[in-house]
Amino acid sequence: TTIFLGFLAYKQTDIADKQKDIVAQQSSILQAQNNLSLFEKRFKVYESLAGLVTTGLREGDISNDDLWTFSRNTHEAKFLFEDDLILYINSVLERCVQIQATGFKMKNASDEKYKELVDKHGEDMKYLIACMEEMPQRFEKYLSFKNIKNE
């Protein structure tokens, strides 16, 4: 019986070690799932911003629906990114609102005012082009899988 009890104690220790390994693996899987979920939420913000900028460039205007969709898709951004990127996202949004306002003003502008507004609109379009070029770098820290750590 002593040998049997010794064998049983050894097996219990072996089982406990295997359970510990399983818990560690489950923890690792859970962390990977959390990282993927965080990535997906961040990527949704990136896609929404890129979509808004692309729409502005393609259409030359931003609609209320475009702004609403962007707002709805990015309302969690302040919880997902650091302040520098939040400021950038907000500055792009503000510029898009300005583009919309300029479009409204152009519809009823006098010839003299119209030229001024067209120049302003051209500057806004250049800004959006610059945004498309710099956006990947601004988001890289948050979207690169090599940067996703066990947070």
PDB file of C-alpha atoms in Angstrom:
ATOM      1  CA  THR A   1       0.000   0.000   0.000  1.00  0.00           C
ATOM      2  CA  THR A   2       2.858   2.403   0.632  1.00  0.00           C
ATOM      3  CA  ILE A   3       4.055   1.949  -2.919  1.00  0.00           C
ATOM      4  CA  PHE A   4       0.535   2.432  -4.236  1.00  0.00           C
ATOM      5  CA  LEU A   5       0.072   5.645  -2.178  1.00  0.00           C
ATOM      6  CA  GLY A   6       3.442   6.911  -3.409  1.00  0.00           C
ATOM      7  CA  PHE A   7       2.426   6.183  -7.003  1.00  0.00           C
ATOM      8  CA  LEU A   8      -0.922   7.892  -6.452  1.00  0.00           C
ATOM      9  CA  ALA A   9       0.789  10.984  -4.975  1.00  0.00           C
ATOM     10  CA  TYR A  10       3.148  11.083  -7.971  1.00  0.00           C
ATOM     11  CA  LYS A  11       0.213  10.898 -10.411  1.00  0.00           C
ATOM     12  CA  GLN A  12      -1.658  13.647  -8.545  1.00  0.00           C
ATOM     13  CA  THR A  13       1.412  15.873  -8.815  1.00  0.00           C
ATOM     14  CA  ASP A  14       1.680  15.055 -12.522  1.00  0.00           C
ATOM     15  CA  ILE A  15      -2.009  15.871 -13.047  1.00  0.00           C
ATOM     16  CA  ALA A  16      -1.619  19.153 -11.118  1.00  0.00           C
ATOM     17  CA  ASP A  17       1.350  20.132 -13.326  1.00  0.00           C
ATOM     18  CA  LYS A  18      -0.636  19.382 -16.469  1.00  0.00           C
ATOM     19  CA  GLN A  19      -3.588  21.419 -15.154  1.00  0.00           C
ATOM     20  CA  LYS A  20      -1.208  24.292 -14.478  1.00  0.00           C
ATOM     21  CA  ASP A  21       0.057  24.068 -18.086  1.00  0.00           C
ATOM     22  CA  ILE A  22      -3.507  24.039 -19.413  1.00  0.00           C
ATOM     23  CA  VAL A  23      -4.392  27.139 -17.366  1.00  0.00           C
ATOM     24  CA  ALA A  24      -1.292  28.910 -18.728  1.00  0.00           C
ATOM     25  CA  GLN A  25      -2.255  27.976 -22.303  1.00  0.00           C
ATOM     26  CA  GLN A  26      -5.843  29.152 -21.774  1.00  0.00           C
ATOM     27  CA  SER A  27      -4.552  32.414 -20.347  1.00  0.00           C
ATOM     28  CA  SER A  28      -2.321  32.879 -23.395  1.00  0.00           C
ATOM     29  CA  ILE A  29      -5.223  32.144 -25.758  1.00  0.00           C
ATOM     30  CA  LEU A  30      -7.461  34.594 -23.895  1.00  0.00           C
ATOM     31  CA  GLN A  31      -4.783  37.298 -24.111  1.00  0.00           C
ATOM     32  CA  ALA A  32      -4.416  36.680 -27.857  1.00  0.00           C
ATOM     33  CA  GLN A  33      -8.206  36.962 -28.277  1.00  0.00           C
ATOM     34  CA  ASN A  34      -8.205  40.230 -26.328  1.00  0.00           C
ATOM     35  CA  ASN A  35      -5.380  41.589 -28.481  1.00  0.00           C
ATOM     36  CA  LEU A  36      -7.240  40.626 -31.651  1.00  0.00           C
ATOM     37  CA  SER A  37     -10.405  42.293 -30.369  1.00  0.00           C
ATOM     38  CA  LEU A  38      -8.450  45.462 -29.571  1.00  0.00           C
ATOM     39  CA  PHE A  39      -6.873  45.383 -33.029  1.00  0.00           C
ATOM     40  CA  GLU A  40     -10.294  45.019 -34.683  1.00  0.00           C
ATOM     41  CA  LYS A  41     -11.714  47.991 -32.756  1.00  0.00           C
ATOM     42  CA  ARG A  42      -8.701  50.127 -33.623  1.00  0.00           C
ATOM     43  CA  PHE A  43      -8.803  49.074 -37.272  1.00  0.00           C
ATOM     44  CA  LYS A  44     -12.471  50.050 -37.470  1.00  0.00           C
ATOM     45  CA  VAL A  45     -11.499  53.600 -36.432  1.00  0.00           C
ATOM     46  CA  TYR A  46      -8.703  53.627 -39.022  1.00  0.00           C
ATOM     47  CA  GLU A  47     -11.036  52.398 -41.764  1.00  0.00           C
ATOM     48  CA  SER A  48     -13.658  54.972 -40.809  1.00  0.00           C
ATOM     49  CA  LEU A  49     -11.176  57.826 -40.913  1.00  0.00           C
ATOM     50  CA  ALA A  50      -9.726  56.622 -44.212  1.00  0.00           C
ATOM     51  CA  GLY A  51     -13.273  56.267 -45.565  1.00  0.00           C
ATOM     52  CA  LEU A  52     -14.204  59.803 -44.555  1.00  0.00           C
ATOM     53  CA  VAL A  53     -11.054  61.241 -46.118  1.00  0.00           C
ATOM     54  CA  THR A  54     -11.499  59.162 -49.280  1.00  0.00           C
ATOM     55  CA  THR A  55     -15.105  60.316 -49.598  1.00  0.00           C
ATOM     56  CA  GLY A  56     -14.003  63.930 -49.227  1.00  0.00           C
ATOM     57  CA  LEU A  57     -11.406  63.489 -51.954  1.00  0.00           C
ATOM     58  CA  ARG A  58     -13.664  61.521 -54.284  1.00  0.00           C
ATOM     59  CA  GLU A  59     -16.778  63.663 -53.890  1.00  0.00           C
ATOM     60  CA  GLY A  60     -15.126  66.969 -53.086  1.00  0.00           C
ATOM     61  CA  ASP A  61     -17.675  67.268 -50.307  1.00  0.00           C
ATOM     62  CA  ILE A  62     -18.695  65.625 -47.045  1.00  0.00           C
ATOM     63  CA  SER A  63     -22.351  64.887 -46.312  1.00  0.00           C
ATOM     64  CA  ASN A  64     -24.118  64.808 -42.978  1.00  0.00           C
ATOM     65  CA  ASP A  65     -24.477  61.039 -43.462  1.00  0.00           C
ATOM     66  CA  ASP A  66     -20.709  60.716 -43.934  1.00  0.00           C
ATOM     67  CA  LEU A  67     -20.078  62.649 -40.723  1.00  0.00           C
ATOM     68  CA  TRP A  68     -22.709  60.661 -38.826  1.00  0.00           C
ATOM     69  CA  THR A  69     -21.288  57.332 -39.978  1.00  0.00           C
ATOM     70  CA  PHE A  70     -17.796  58.442 -39.010  1.00  0.00           C
ATOM     71  CA  SER A  71     -18.976  59.563 -35.575  1.00  0.00           C
ATOM     72  CA  ARG A  72     -20.846  56.328 -34.966  1.00  0.00           C
ATOM     73  CA  ASN A  73     -17.841  54.206 -35.983  1.00  0.00           C
ATOM     74  CA  THR A  74     -15.278  56.141 -33.959  1.00  0.00           C
ATOM     75  CA  HIS A  75     -17.059  56.956 -30.696  1.00  0.00           C
ATOM     76  CA  GLU A  76     -14.796  54.495 -28.817  1.00  0.00           C
ATOM     77  CA  ALA A  77     -11.561  56.042 -30.120  1.00  0.00           C
ATOM     78  CA  LYS A  78     -10.815  57.919 -26.911  1.00  0.00           C
ATOM     79  CA  PHE A  79     -10.599  54.574 -25.100  1.00  0.00           C
ATOM     80  CA  LEU A  80      -8.420  52.913 -27.739  1.00  0.00           C
ATOM     81  CA  PHE A  81      -5.705  55.454 -28.535  1.00  0.00           C
ATOM     82  CA  GLU A  82      -3.409  57.917 -26.840  1.00  0.00           C
ATOM     83  CA  ASP A  83      -4.132  61.647 -26.851  1.00  0.00           C
ATOM     84  CA  ASP A  84      -1.871  62.491 -29.803  1.00  0.00           C
ATOM     85  CA  LEU A  85      -3.874  60.280 -32.163  1.00  0.00           C
ATOM     86  CA  ILE A  86      -7.199  61.459 -30.736  1.00  0.00           C
ATOM     87  CA  LEU A  87      -6.140  65.048 -31.480  1.00  0.00           C
ATOM     88  CA  TYR A  88      -5.203  64.027 -35.021  1.00  0.00           C
ATOM     89  CA  ILE A  89      -8.528  62.259 -35.607  1.00  0.00           C
ATOM     90  CA  ASN A  90     -10.415  65.296 -34.269  1.00  0.00           C
ATOM     91  CA  SER A  91      -8.407  67.692 -36.451  1.00  0.00           C
ATOM     92  CA  VAL A  92      -9.252  65.659 -39.561  1.00  0.00           C
ATOM     93  CA  LEU A  93     -12.908  65.618 -38.535  1.00  0.00           C
ATOM     94  CA  GLU A  94     -12.891  69.392 -38.006  1.00  0.00           C
ATOM     95  CA  ARG A  95     -11.373  69.887 -41.452  1.00  0.00           C
ATOM     96  CA  CYS A  96     -14.048  67.659 -42.991  1.00  0.00           C
ATOM     97  CA  VAL A  97     -16.738  69.763 -41.313  1.00  0.00           C
ATOM     98  CA  GLN A  98     -15.053  72.852 -42.782  1.00  0.00           C
ATOM     99  CA  ILE A  99     -15.140  71.220 -46.215  1.00  0.00           C
ATOM    100  CA  GLN A 100     -18.850  70.639 -45.803  1.00  0.00           C
ATOM    101  CA  ALA A 101     -19.388  74.266 -44.726  1.00  0.00           C
ATOM    102  CA  THR A 102     -17.336  75.551 -47.660  1.00  0.00           C
ATOM    103  CA  GLY A 103     -19.459  73.464 -50.023  1.00  0.00           C
ATOM    104  CA  PHE A 104     -22.643  75.040 -48.628  1.00  0.00           C
ATOM    105  CA  LYS A 105     -21.181  78.531 -48.959  1.00  0.00           C
ATOM    106  CA  MET A 106     -20.028  77.922 -52.539  1.00  0.00           C
ATOM    107  CA  LYS A 107     -23.582  77.189 -53.657  1.00  0.00           C
ATOM    108  CA  ASN A 108     -24.766  80.712 -52.878  1.00  0.00           C
ATOM    109  CA  ALA A 109     -21.560  82.722 -53.194  1.00  0.00           C
ATOM    110  CA  SER A 110     -20.997  85.758 -55.383  1.00  0.00           C
ATOM    111  CA  ASP A 111     -18.365  85.454 -58.097  1.00  0.00           C
ATOM    112  CA  GLU A 112     -15.729  87.189 -55.988  1.00  0.00           C
ATOM    113  CA  LYS A 113     -16.457  85.141 -52.877  1.00  0.00           C
ATOM    114  CA  TYR A 114     -16.731  81.969 -54.959  1.00  0.00           C
ATOM    115  CA  LYS A 115     -13.093  82.215 -56.109  1.00  0.00           C
ATOM    116  CA  GLU A 116     -11.977  82.660 -52.495  1.00  0.00           C
ATOM    117  CA  LEU A 117     -14.004  79.614 -51.469  1.00  0.00           C
ATOM    118  CA  VAL A 118     -12.621  77.544 -54.354  1.00  0.00           C
ATOM    119  CA  ASP A 119      -9.094  78.386 -53.194  1.00  0.00           C
ATOM    120  CA  LYS A 120     -10.030  77.366 -49.631  1.00  0.00           C
ATOM    121  CA  HIS A 121     -11.558  74.164 -50.948  1.00  0.00           C
ATOM    122  CA  GLY A 122      -8.352  73.409 -52.869  1.00  0.00           C
ATOM    123  CA  GLU A 123      -6.310  73.824 -49.685  1.00  0.00           C
ATOM    124  CA  ASP A 124      -8.700  71.498 -47.866  1.00  0.00           C
ATOM    125  CA  MET A 125      -8.299  68.880 -50.596  1.00  0.00           C
ATOM    126  CA  LYS A 126      -4.499  69.128 -50.285  1.00  0.00           C
ATOM    127  CA  TYR A 127      -4.913  68.565 -46.545  1.00  0.00           C
ATOM    128  CA  LEU A 128      -6.952  65.418 -47.180  1.00  0.00           C
ATOM    129  CA  ILE A 129      -4.319  64.123 -49.609  1.00  0.00           C
ATOM    130  CA  ALA A 130      -1.668  64.664 -46.935  1.00  0.00           C
ATOM    131  CA  CYS A 131      -3.890  62.806 -44.449  1.00  0.00           C
ATOM    132  CA  MET A 132      -4.117  59.783 -46.733  1.00  0.00           C
ATOM    133  CA  GLU A 133      -0.343  59.729 -47.021  1.00  0.00           C
ATOM    134  CA  GLU A 134       0.382  60.094 -43.295  1.00  0.00           C
ATOM    135  CA  MET A 135      -2.464  58.064 -41.833  1.00  0.00           C
ATOM    136  CA  PRO A 136      -0.724  54.659 -42.014  1.00  0.00           C
ATOM    137  CA  GLN A 137       2.270  56.000 -40.092  1.00  0.00           C
ATOM    138  CA  ARG A 138       0.102  57.676 -37.478  1.00  0.00           C
ATOM    139  CA  PHE A 139      -1.796  54.429 -36.832  1.00  0.00           C
ATOM    140  CA  GLU A 140       1.133  52.022 -37.217  1.00  0.00           C
ATOM    141  CA  LYS A 141       1.906  52.005 -33.506  1.00  0.00           C
ATOM    142  CA  TYR A 142      -1.619  50.738 -32.821  1.00  0.00           C
ATOM    143  CA  LEU A 143      -2.232  48.465 -35.808  1.00  0.00           C
ATOM    144  CA  SER A 144       1.076  46.710 -36.391  1.00  0.00           C
ATOM    145  CA  PHE A 145       0.887  43.155 -35.058  1.00  0.00           C
ATOM    146  CA  LYS A 146       4.528  43.385 -34.030  1.00  0.00           C
ATOM    147  CA  ASN A 147       3.499  46.148 -31.604  1.00  0.00           C
ATOM    148  CA  ILE A 148       0.588  44.274 -30.054  1.00  0.00           C
ATOM    149  CA  LYS A 149       1.779  43.042 -26.688  1.00  0.00           C
ATOM    150  CA  ASN A 150       0.105  41.392 -23.792  1.00  0.00           C
ATOM    151  CA  GLU A 151      -1.423  44.581 -22.446  1.00  0.00           C
TER     152      GLU A 151
END
